[in-house]
XYZ file of C-alpha atoms in Angstrom:
687
model
C 0.155 -0.107 0.076
C 1.302 3.202 -1.115
C 0.217 7.053 -0.175
C -2.429 8.045 2.659
C -3.364 10.344 0.842
C -3.066 12.237 -7.945
C -4.885 17.902 -24.894
C -1.694 15.615 -25.131
C -0.004 18.014 -27.167
C -0.699 17.896 -30.710
C 3.526 18.590 -31.374
C 6.278 17.267 -29.593
C 6.989 21.276 -29.109
C 4.698 21.527 -26.174
C 6.704 18.843 -24.076
C 9.890 20.525 -25.067
C 8.186 23.796 -23.893
C 7.989 22.334 -20.438
C 11.672 21.533 -20.210
C 14.057 23.959 -18.411
C 17.544 24.560 -20.063
C 20.128 21.981 -19.231
C 17.764 18.976 -18.512
C 17.751 15.277 -20.038
C 14.620 14.270 -20.858
C 13.095 10.572 -20.597
C 10.778 9.798 -23.680
C 7.270 11.589 -23.344
C 4.398 10.532 -24.884
C 4.350 13.260 -27.759
C 5.463 11.283 -30.999
C 4.070 7.847 -29.568
C 0.725 7.620 -30.550
C 0.273 4.143 -29.039
C 1.209 5.176 -25.887
C -2.170 5.708 -23.431
C -3.643 8.798 -24.467
C -6.781 10.800 -25.450
C -10.138 8.615 -25.431
C -8.348 5.943 -23.504
C -9.399 5.209 -19.536
C -8.056 1.891 -17.907
C -9.753 0.110 -14.853
C -7.616 -2.850 -13.173
C -5.857 -3.883 -10.460
C -2.355 -4.684 -8.830
C -1.846 -8.103 -8.980
C 0.568 -10.396 -6.665
C 0.889 -13.926 -8.882
C 3.247 -15.102 -6.458
C 0.684 -15.552 -3.775
C -1.729 -17.498 -5.995
C -1.615 -21.209 -7.569
C -2.144 -21.756 -11.119
C -5.805 -22.568 -10.615
C -6.419 -19.393 -8.925
C -4.626 -17.309 -11.678
C -6.667 -18.823 -14.422
C -9.686 -17.870 -11.928
C -8.648 -14.521 -10.942
C -8.324 -14.052 -14.813
C -11.449 -15.019 -15.953
C -13.203 -12.546 -13.211
C -10.919 -9.755 -14.390
C -12.214 -10.067 -17.809
C -15.719 -10.509 -16.739
C -15.289 -6.948 -14.677
C -14.137 -5.205 -17.677
C -10.481 -4.787 -16.255
C -7.885 -3.203 -18.884
C -4.615 -3.514 -17.349
C -3.045 -5.006 -14.234
C 0.509 -4.112 -12.517
C 2.582 -6.895 -11.841
C 5.885 -7.886 -10.729
C 6.239 -5.377 -8.035
C 7.811 -6.468 -4.445
C 8.772 -9.842 -6.091
C 12.782 -9.957 -7.129
C 12.986 -13.336 -5.699
C 10.002 -14.536 -7.480
C 12.220 -14.084 -10.717
C 15.906 -14.509 -9.128
C 15.363 -17.272 -6.198
C 18.987 -16.786 -6.031
C 21.731 -14.900 -7.555
C 22.130 -15.407 -11.173
C 19.347 -18.154 -11.483
C 16.440 -16.440 -13.163
C 12.991 -18.201 -13.275
C 10.455 -16.713 -16.049
C 8.412 -19.873 -16.797
C 5.400 -19.092 -14.658
C 5.411 -15.584 -15.373
C 5.688 -16.049 -19.204
C 2.309 -18.118 -18.762
C 0.719 -15.619 -16.860
C 1.470 -12.876 -18.882
C 0.072 -15.016 -22.266
C -2.847 -15.790 -20.115
C -3.517 -11.884 -19.809
C -2.835 -11.384 -23.359
C -5.480 -14.121 -24.215
C -8.087 -12.423 -21.595
C -7.036 -8.980 -23.567
C -5.512 -7.588 -20.615
C -2.438 -5.307 -20.536
C 0.550 -5.497 -18.425
C 2.611 -2.972 -16.425
C 5.977 -4.747 -15.485
C 7.114 -3.447 -12.504
C 10.972 -3.782 -11.965
C 11.034 -5.316 -8.605
C 14.281 -3.197 -7.417
C 12.623 -2.858 -3.836
C 12.593 -4.732 -1.840
C 16.145 -6.606 -2.398
C 16.008 -10.339 -1.805
C 17.297 -12.056 1.298
C 20.111 -13.660 -0.516
C 21.505 -10.473 -1.572
C 21.520 -8.802 2.068
C 23.323 -12.394 2.903
C 26.031 -12.135 0.501
C 26.809 -8.811 0.043
C 25.907 -7.040 3.501
C 26.892 -3.521 2.377
C 23.168 -3.279 1.153
C 22.262 -3.613 4.967
C 21.110 -0.818 6.378
C 22.720 0.788 9.682
C 21.406 3.312 12.275
C 22.449 6.362 13.155
C 23.823 5.146 16.373
C 25.942 2.456 14.029
C 23.751 -0.509 14.590
C 23.543 -2.872 11.792
C 19.853 -3.624 10.723
C 18.350 -6.889 9.345
C 16.197 -6.392 6.676
C 12.887 -7.019 8.896
C 10.519 -5.126 6.545
C 10.029 -3.930 3.043
C 12.402 -1.364 1.654
C 15.429 -1.738 3.988
C 17.899 -1.596 1.244
C 20.640 0.507 1.115
C 19.994 1.616 -2.595
C 23.315 3.344 -2.889
C 25.594 0.135 -2.022
C 27.659 -0.982 -5.394
C 26.590 -4.310 -5.097
C 23.017 -3.468 -4.883
C 23.419 -1.154 -7.991
C 25.115 -3.773 -10.084
C 22.813 -6.719 -9.389
C 19.543 -4.399 -9.601
C 20.562 -3.327 -13.264
C 21.349 -7.095 -13.987
C 17.777 -8.247 -13.106
C 16.314 -5.064 -15.099
C 18.334 -5.950 -18.055
C 17.052 -9.711 -17.776
C 13.468 -8.742 -17.155
C 12.850 -6.266 -19.711
C 14.773 -8.033 -22.643
C 12.333 -10.883 -21.611
C 8.864 -9.147 -22.076
C 10.218 -6.257 -24.497
C 8.328 -8.060 -27.312
C 5.406 -9.457 -25.299
C 2.120 -8.224 -26.965
C 0.628 -7.783 -23.268
C 3.169 -5.360 -22.283
C 2.113 -2.118 -21.665
C 4.605 -0.001 -19.791
C 7.534 -0.352 -17.379
C 7.525 0.794 -14.071
C 10.573 1.105 -11.288
C 10.894 0.422 -7.890
C 7.577 0.297 -6.097
C 7.382 3.256 -3.696
C 10.804 4.040 -3.783
C 11.302 7.163 -1.681
C 9.991 5.335 1.110
C 13.207 3.678 2.094
C 15.727 4.484 4.922
C 19.054 6.554 5.110
C 22.064 4.836 6.085
C 24.989 5.476 8.402
C 27.932 2.694 7.574
C 31.421 4.312 6.998
C 30.931 3.431 3.323
C 27.933 5.948 3.241
C 29.885 8.304 4.938
C 32.578 8.247 2.578
C 30.144 8.210 -0.740
C 28.217 11.630 1.251
C 31.669 13.409 1.257
C 32.504 12.400 -2.421
C 28.873 14.003 -3.037
C 29.961 17.060 -1.006
C 33.265 17.461 -3.052
C 31.548 17.251 -6.092
C 28.888 19.674 -4.888
C 31.183 22.354 -3.288
C 34.590 21.380 -4.608
C 36.550 22.553 -1.616
C 36.465 23.002 2.205
C 36.151 26.551 2.205
C 33.210 26.793 0.224
C 32.016 23.834 2.732
C 32.278 25.627 5.974
C 30.573 28.539 4.508
C 27.703 26.880 3.281
C 27.508 25.131 6.678
C 27.938 28.322 8.732
C 30.761 26.309 10.393
C 32.122 29.367 12.344
C 29.437 29.055 15.177
C 29.962 26.573 18.004
C 33.365 24.814 16.959
C 32.022 23.233 13.820
C 34.529 24.514 11.460
C 35.837 21.360 9.141
C 39.566 21.313 8.590
C 39.921 18.004 6.628
C 37.139 16.259 4.708
C 37.657 13.044 6.950
C 35.980 15.249 9.687
C 32.710 15.138 8.029
C 30.063 13.273 9.601
C 26.990 11.946 8.206
C 24.228 14.597 10.015
C 21.523 12.954 12.237
C 18.284 12.844 10.181
C 16.504 12.452 13.270
C 18.490 15.050 15.036
C 20.148 16.939 16.453
C 22.006 18.930 13.900
C 22.637 22.359 11.954
C 20.141 22.980 9.684
C 22.556 23.428 6.652
C 23.818 20.110 6.961
C 20.583 18.394 7.432
C 19.299 19.447 3.845
C 22.554 18.243 2.358
C 21.832 15.245 4.042
C 18.374 14.915 2.530
C 19.534 16.277 -0.931
C 22.188 13.365 -1.033
C 19.942 10.648 -0.336
C 17.510 12.186 -3.050
C 20.117 12.067 -5.695
C 20.884 8.435 -4.569
C 17.092 7.838 -5.237
C 16.814 9.695 -8.605
C 20.106 7.834 -9.947
C 18.910 4.715 -8.958
C 15.388 5.780 -11.416
C 17.460 7.142 -14.048
C 19.808 3.893 -14.420
C 16.430 1.691 -14.774
C 15.066 4.388 -17.230
C 18.564 3.998 -19.401
C 17.728 0.059 -19.143
C 14.088 0.898 -20.541
C 15.119 2.906 -23.173
C 17.882 0.522 -24.709
C 15.290 -2.720 -24.284
C 11.809 -1.093 -24.290
C 11.997 2.195 -26.091
C 8.744 1.662 -27.489
C 7.000 1.598 -23.912
C 6.647 4.241 -21.208
C 7.818 4.366 -17.839
C 4.756 4.348 -15.602
C 6.145 3.972 -12.063
C 3.932 4.026 -8.390
C 6.740 6.846 -7.187
C 6.441 8.257 -3.730
C 8.413 11.510 -3.792
C 6.814 12.817 -0.432
C 7.436 9.881 1.770
C 8.490 11.045 5.184
C 11.481 8.574 5.599
C 13.560 9.829 2.854
C 11.379 11.248 -0.370
C 12.942 12.789 -2.972
C 13.006 15.610 -5.596
C 10.391 14.282 -8.345
C 9.297 17.589 -9.369
C 12.948 18.797 -10.291
C 14.008 15.904 -11.974
C 10.717 13.662 -13.060
C 11.260 14.310 -17.091
C 14.654 12.090 -16.801
C 12.689 8.825 -15.504
C 8.823 9.279 -15.623
C 6.465 9.583 -18.868
C 3.564 9.839 -16.742
C 2.984 11.164 -13.123
C 1.896 7.788 -11.491
C 1.233 7.112 -7.605
C -0.670 5.485 -5.004
C -3.726 7.214 -4.342
C -5.414 6.524 -0.829
C -7.284 9.800 -0.363
C -8.492 11.498 2.841
C -9.975 15.093 2.020
C -10.671 16.727 -1.491
C -8.167 18.948 -1.137
C -5.096 17.481 0.293
C -5.578 14.201 -2.205
C -6.235 16.450 -4.863
C -3.091 18.365 -4.171
C -1.013 15.636 -3.768
C -1.826 14.010 -7.178
C -1.327 17.365 -8.763
C 1.994 17.208 -7.399
C 2.667 14.055 -9.224
C 1.301 15.096 -12.666
C 3.763 18.403 -12.189
C 3.695 19.912 -15.631
C 3.759 16.787 -17.787
C 1.028 16.826 -20.731
C 0.315 13.370 -20.171
C -2.373 11.965 -17.811
C -2.085 11.025 -14.070
C -2.042 7.179 -13.289
C -3.394 5.811 -9.972
C -0.878 2.718 -9.908
C -2.343 2.033 -6.822
C -5.820 2.957 -5.732
C -8.017 2.725 -3.012
C -10.306 -0.474 -2.509
C -10.502 -1.275 0.984
C -7.783 -0.356 3.765
C -5.494 -1.317 6.926
C -8.170 -2.749 8.865
C -11.168 -1.366 6.745
C -12.803 -3.434 4.539
C -14.325 -0.390 2.784
C -17.580 1.762 2.208
C -19.916 0.854 -0.781
C -19.747 3.376 -3.360
C -16.690 5.273 -2.094
C -13.947 3.781 -4.568
C -16.436 5.108 -7.488
C -16.861 8.256 -6.406
C -12.852 8.701 -5.877
C -12.549 7.167 -9.334
C -14.446 9.999 -10.933
C -12.961 12.535 -8.550
C -9.429 11.279 -10.231
C -10.910 12.171 -13.474
C -11.886 15.410 -12.471
C -7.626 16.344 -12.137
C -7.220 14.385 -15.154
C -6.359 10.927 -14.282
C -6.583 7.986 -16.931
C -6.492 4.899 -14.814
C -7.505 3.667 -11.309
C -5.655 0.236 -10.331
C -7.171 -1.428 -7.179
C -4.630 -2.213 -4.046
C -4.929 -4.887 -4.069
C -6.832 -7.961 -5.801
C -6.438 -10.567 -3.206
C -6.562 -10.316 -0.037
C -3.344 -11.371 1.677
C -3.121 -14.262 4.254
C -0.078 -13.112 5.468
C 2.628 -10.548 5.838
C 2.813 -6.793 6.638
C -0.670 -6.381 4.858
C -2.747 -9.466 5.925
C -5.535 -6.924 7.364
C -5.664 -5.080 4.331
C -8.793 -6.148 2.338
C -8.816 -6.163 -1.392
C -11.473 -7.278 -4.093
C -11.141 -10.770 -3.267
C -11.902 -11.920 0.504
C -9.239 -14.007 2.101
C -11.161 -17.391 1.106
C -11.089 -15.949 -2.432
C -14.934 -15.150 -2.548
C -15.158 -12.251 -4.782
C -16.641 -9.186 -2.391
C -18.898 -6.455 -3.418
C -15.615 -4.367 -4.153
C -14.966 -6.364 -7.031
C -18.558 -5.511 -8.524
C -18.130 -1.857 -7.812
C -14.694 -1.820 -9.603
C -16.312 -3.353 -12.661
C -18.916 -0.380 -12.403
C -16.000 2.020 -12.589
C -14.935 -0.088 -15.285
C -18.056 0.194 -17.228
C -18.295 3.852 -16.405
C -14.862 4.792 -17.863
C -15.944 2.994 -20.719
C -18.681 5.322 -21.662
C -16.434 8.345 -20.704
C -13.634 7.458 -22.654
C -15.450 8.386 -25.687
C -16.485 11.803 -23.966
C -13.679 13.542 -23.857
C -11.868 11.838 -21.173
C -9.153 11.584 -19.842
C -9.006 15.544 -19.274
C -5.926 16.903 -20.910
C -5.949 19.878 -18.730
C -4.277 23.413 -19.642
C -4.264 25.293 -16.472
C -3.904 28.687 -16.002
C -2.608 28.880 -12.129
C 0.507 27.191 -10.851
C 1.881 26.680 -7.303
C 5.107 26.732 -6.322
C 6.816 23.531 -4.460
C 9.777 22.130 -3.708
C 11.168 19.375 -2.309
C 13.952 21.607 -0.531
C 11.615 23.681 0.984
C 9.827 20.811 2.426
C 12.959 19.983 4.224
C 13.659 23.322 5.243
C 10.500 23.780 6.921
C 10.442 20.592 8.687
C 13.676 20.106 10.873
C 14.083 17.311 13.262
C 12.955 17.948 16.793
C 15.388 19.475 18.935
C 16.056 21.295 22.520
C 17.626 24.481 20.609
C 15.368 24.298 17.259
C 14.281 27.871 16.757
C 12.383 26.830 13.104
C 9.594 24.868 14.553
C 8.434 27.880 16.933
C 8.859 30.119 14.150
C 6.831 28.004 11.161
C 3.860 27.835 13.449
C 1.847 26.979 10.290
C 3.569 23.740 8.296
C 4.000 24.419 4.593
C 1.675 21.806 3.270
C -1.543 23.271 5.590
C -0.397 26.662 4.007
C -0.384 25.423 0.188
C -3.482 23.441 1.021
C -5.266 26.696 2.365
C -4.312 28.638 -0.582
C -5.289 25.678 -3.010
C -8.676 25.282 -1.257
C -10.218 28.307 -2.752
C -9.334 27.768 -6.330
C -10.184 23.850 -6.317
C -13.581 24.504 -4.841
C -14.631 27.005 -7.445
C -13.211 24.215 -10.009
C -10.221 25.792 -11.290
C -7.653 23.827 -12.780
C -3.916 24.388 -11.187
C -0.472 22.526 -11.477
C 1.734 22.173 -8.927
C 5.552 22.556 -9.861
C 8.866 23.283 -8.993
C 9.118 26.839 -10.603
C 12.861 26.788 -11.059
C 12.715 23.648 -13.689
C 9.215 24.685 -15.643
C 8.649 27.283 -18.287
C 6.210 29.441 -16.220
C 5.162 31.483 -19.310
C 2.027 29.064 -19.941
C 0.723 30.414 -16.605
C -1.243 33.636 -15.598
C -1.004 33.412 -11.934
C 2.073 31.890 -10.002
C 0.873 31.164 -6.181
C 3.987 31.102 -3.802
C 2.366 29.964 -0.515
C 4.893 29.914 2.256
C 8.322 28.943 0.206
C 10.560 29.447 2.936
C 13.631 28.480 1.485
C 13.893 30.636 -1.926
C 16.949 29.697 -3.929
C 18.257 31.784 -6.619
C 16.701 29.695 -9.619
C 13.385 30.047 -7.656
C 13.682 33.687 -7.364
C 14.718 34.373 -11.056
C 11.899 32.593 -12.350
C 9.575 34.691 -10.241
C 11.377 37.982 -11.270
C 11.180 36.847 -14.608
C 7.669 35.612 -14.959
C 6.299 39.139 -13.111
C 8.292 41.209 -15.340
C 7.141 39.326 -18.366
C 3.312 40.440 -17.321
C 2.620 37.296 -14.936
C 0.428 38.009 -11.388
C 2.240 36.050 -8.602
C 0.775 36.259 -4.874
C 3.444 35.191 -2.249
C 2.395 34.894 1.336
C 3.775 34.978 4.735
C 6.779 33.181 5.979
C 8.365 33.153 2.142
C 11.824 34.023 0.908
C 13.561 33.681 4.452
C 16.593 31.317 3.854
C 18.838 30.964 0.901
C 19.540 27.464 -0.546
C 22.007 26.537 2.156
C 19.090 26.854 4.475
C 20.879 30.122 5.821
C 18.643 33.479 6.661
C 19.120 36.321 4.325
C 21.513 39.236 5.724
C 19.432 41.379 3.605
C 16.113 42.888 4.046
C 13.269 40.494 3.672
C 11.809 38.753 1.456
C 15.537 38.105 1.020
C 15.980 38.102 -2.959
C 12.273 39.440 -3.856
C 12.197 42.859 -2.116
C 12.169 44.878 -5.103
C 9.929 42.841 -6.900
C 7.343 42.721 -4.442
C 8.291 46.528 -3.329
C 8.365 46.377 0.315
C 10.385 45.293 3.512
C 9.101 42.716 5.955
C 11.005 42.037 8.832
C 8.851 42.103 11.919
C 6.061 39.461 12.749
C 3.884 39.181 15.562
C 0.507 36.990 16.630
C -2.530 38.838 16.378
C -5.199 36.398 17.210
C -7.857 36.653 15.204
C -7.240 38.996 12.471
C -9.583 40.890 10.727
C -9.328 42.726 7.265
C -11.305 43.784 4.522
C -10.862 42.475 0.695
C -13.104 44.651 -1.528
C -16.415 44.592 -0.075
C -15.917 41.762 2.065
C -15.203 41.605 6.052
C -12.901 39.126 6.844
C -11.822 37.319 9.746
C -8.675 35.024 9.771
C -8.082 31.900 11.709
C -4.383 31.997 11.928
C -2.655 34.936 13.898
C 0.721 35.072 12.511
C 1.233 38.314 10.610
C 4.450 40.118 9.128
C 4.511 43.943 9.320
C 4.713 45.052 5.792
C 6.688 48.204 5.150
C 6.070 49.048 1.456
C 8.179 51.294 -0.497
C 6.867 50.949 -4.132
C 3.880 48.571 -3.268
C 0.464 49.899 -3.048
C -1.651 48.785 0.068
C -4.691 46.706 -1.323
C -6.008 45.688 2.295
C -5.437 46.329 6.130
C -5.642 44.775 9.188
C -8.254 46.509 10.687
C -7.967 45.229 14.701
C -4.024 45.542 14.852
C -2.861 48.657 16.775
C -1.411 50.949 13.367
C -3.638 49.064 10.970
C -0.624 47.500 9.093
C -1.089 46.234 5.521
C -2.876 42.620 5.383
C -2.064 42.886 1.151
C 0.213 44.711 -1.070
C 0.394 44.908 -4.694
C 3.677 46.102 -6.787
C 4.001 47.085 -10.237
C 6.993 45.163 -11.604
C 7.779 45.215 -15.235
C 4.766 44.382 -16.994
C 3.351 42.291 -14.037
C 1.933 42.732 -10.566
C 3.696 40.853 -7.421
C 0.852 40.826 -4.561
C 2.162 39.826 -1.018
C -0.296 38.531 1.712
C 1.031 39.365 5.294
C -0.362 36.322 6.883
C 0.300 32.767 6.595
C -2.226 31.361 3.649
C -5.882 30.609 4.682
C -8.877 30.089 2.732
C -11.010 32.852 3.956
C -8.304 35.417 2.948
C -7.299 33.862 -0.425
C -11.183 33.030 -1.741
C -11.874 36.916 -2.044
C -8.233 38.053 -3.379
C -8.760 35.255 -5.916
C -11.897 36.181 -7.117
C -10.903 39.942 -7.357
C -8.183 38.802 -9.975
C -10.236 36.142 -12.144
C -11.759 38.567 -14.686
C -8.028 40.327 -15.130
C -6.271 37.446 -15.329
C -8.720 35.449 -17.943
C -9.497 32.974 -15.364
C -12.949 31.421 -15.661
C -14.459 29.483 -12.609
C -15.963 26.229 -13.356
C -19.387 25.058 -12.794
C -20.826 26.229 -9.193
C -21.163 23.415 -6.650
C -22.312 23.482 -3.379
C -19.590 22.490 -0.490
C -17.898 19.124 -1.190
C -19.260 18.785 -4.750
C -16.820 19.344 -7.442
C -17.134 19.525 -11.165
C -15.468 20.363 -14.352
C -17.253 20.824 -18.084
C -15.861 18.372 -20.977
C -16.769 18.889 -24.250
C -20.130 20.531 -23.139
C -20.745 17.846 -20.623
C -20.321 18.317 -17.074
C -19.041 15.809 -14.658
C -20.268 16.119 -10.935
C -18.716 14.494 -7.719
C -20.425 14.424 -4.158
C -17.533 13.648 -1.974
C -19.938 13.871 1.009
C -21.866 11.668 2.923
C -24.845 13.421 2.467
C -27.338 14.144 -0.767
C -26.414 17.566 -2.449
C -28.624 19.509 -4.622
C -26.825 21.415 -7.568
C -28.732 24.460 -9.344
C -28.467 23.239 -13.335
C -29.359 25.154 -16.449
C -32.482 23.847 -18.103
C -33.150 20.016 -18.623
C -30.579 17.626 -18.988
C -30.098 13.708 -18.912
C -27.141 11.746 -16.604
C -25.195 9.651 -19.015
C -24.092 7.918 -16.293
C -27.477 6.859 -14.550
C -29.924 7.688 -17.488
C -32.323 10.305 -15.687
C -33.731 13.411 -17.022
C -32.981 16.346 -14.709
C -34.557 19.858 -14.662
C -33.209 23.063 -12.734
C -31.818 20.913 -9.995
C -29.354 18.205 -10.073
C -29.642 15.676 -6.960
C -26.834 13.927 -6.157
C -26.855 10.980 -3.550
C -24.200 10.704 -0.821
C -20.923 9.660 -2.637
C -22.875 10.424 -6.063
C -21.392 10.859 -9.616
C -22.965 12.080 -12.781
C -21.981 13.574 -16.162
C -24.818 15.776 -17.431
C -25.393 16.505 -20.998
C -28.268 18.971 -22.435
């Protein structure tokens, strides 16, 4: 199981336009008309044949076929299923399964199971074993307890990937290749070999000790480094200086990205006609990796495990995985049951249609058969533990029937958002230092970055407006009218340059409090704040206070804030758009500065929906941003080729005002003036 909570261009030029200078690219969908694209939706499941006998597999495939499944993802988590001992490969049974899938008309994503590594590999090559911060060696007691930076691991996973992809490169069932299920959810390691590899990374990054000492602020507290061998691996769980911790995270991110690039090189060599559609987990808390600045080097589709909670948070996370790719989102694992949770009727169908609103193309149930043992034995799949099909298999058959209808009607949605949100791996690390007695960042950032991001995203999402979530330093911003920068505490030079260029050329940016405080080394700027963009925003803001319940007036709307933190804005060239009315001195709550051809708007508080909503709505007309269909709270909608898809994410019935008489494509019912959606209900309305 993965996360708790994801018009193909007519020409290749659109894909190339999204690529920043100097970035290599994995092959993209433009130029590959046989890759999944417009007019194709996929429903299927994740399938672990290692659990099943041949008789069960035959029965499973028959049920999948009857349910209308078009695709399965197989191979993940099963390296030793294919290579039970070093150099001894077994493909006979999997060959047979692939043939059976093809005969049933089911396509296959073959997942290279580089994680977890087999026990024989750990036994023979102990460098693959993890070492804790305290120096203790760990056995591989659960998934992903593998040191993927170890040279023996890298050599053996490359050989396995080469064997697997060459074996099935020409198999007619093969749809795509996946890499290392949930990579990013592994662990850091602290062996002496790891320390030396980290030092090598630092030498490559900084060149000399003088640069390293400056970047790590070693002049304080007797931390000066006089010899490379004095460098130790920073403690991910603390304590430690912030500059070192972010470099530790970057190092392991580069290790992960390197592993993905190595696997994609093998895919491009052996199966260049098949895309990479991998179940990645870049935001995993244990390690994670910098996906949004690197994804074009190993991904052709944004793909992820989708285990939604709230619509706002789940929608934002899915869009983080899409980034700026022109291809649809793939939910390579999709909520069916859950850990200790059997499921709720209608819930999976609702979330599947919710995914279509975002631009998704597939839902693959996790998982097909409920596991009898192991870590997920109380996670309930489409088949019960006694192999009896549950009602959930029928629900996924309904989803498959729905998708079969909708793919002829403009789905998957090929979105072209005019609004972009700034997100970066570095910022997430900088705003989440480990707990420590002398940690002063945690009490400063009282509103976590993702809370700010979700708060800023919510009003746009509830106005049914498409957005992109991107690393602004690695994308072409010209396609967007509005850039939202919520709490980007760490502002590197490339991101600041991107904002400056975007506004100078006519774009509008909104940045909120807590932004642009530290540089790429995680050190505070020694200039007026915001550190790199004071002239763009036309103000200085160094003072900050807690005002409790903040009151302001935006346009004609009286607004009550729920987050008390505010910064004192001192405009130079900026104009005041709104002021706090219950704070001494009535300081500005929102300012706007004309810079070049564009506008730079600064919000003095952490992003909160009640403040962002009226601000956005004042800007829509001037930016050419049209809100989507009006819907009650908890209902989301998008219009596609003249038809509107409505999704009720709540547990209560909702009435939606509609224009005249319409017909439900999915339900077949006529509606006049009002559409009534039952709890978790969905409908596509057409004139």
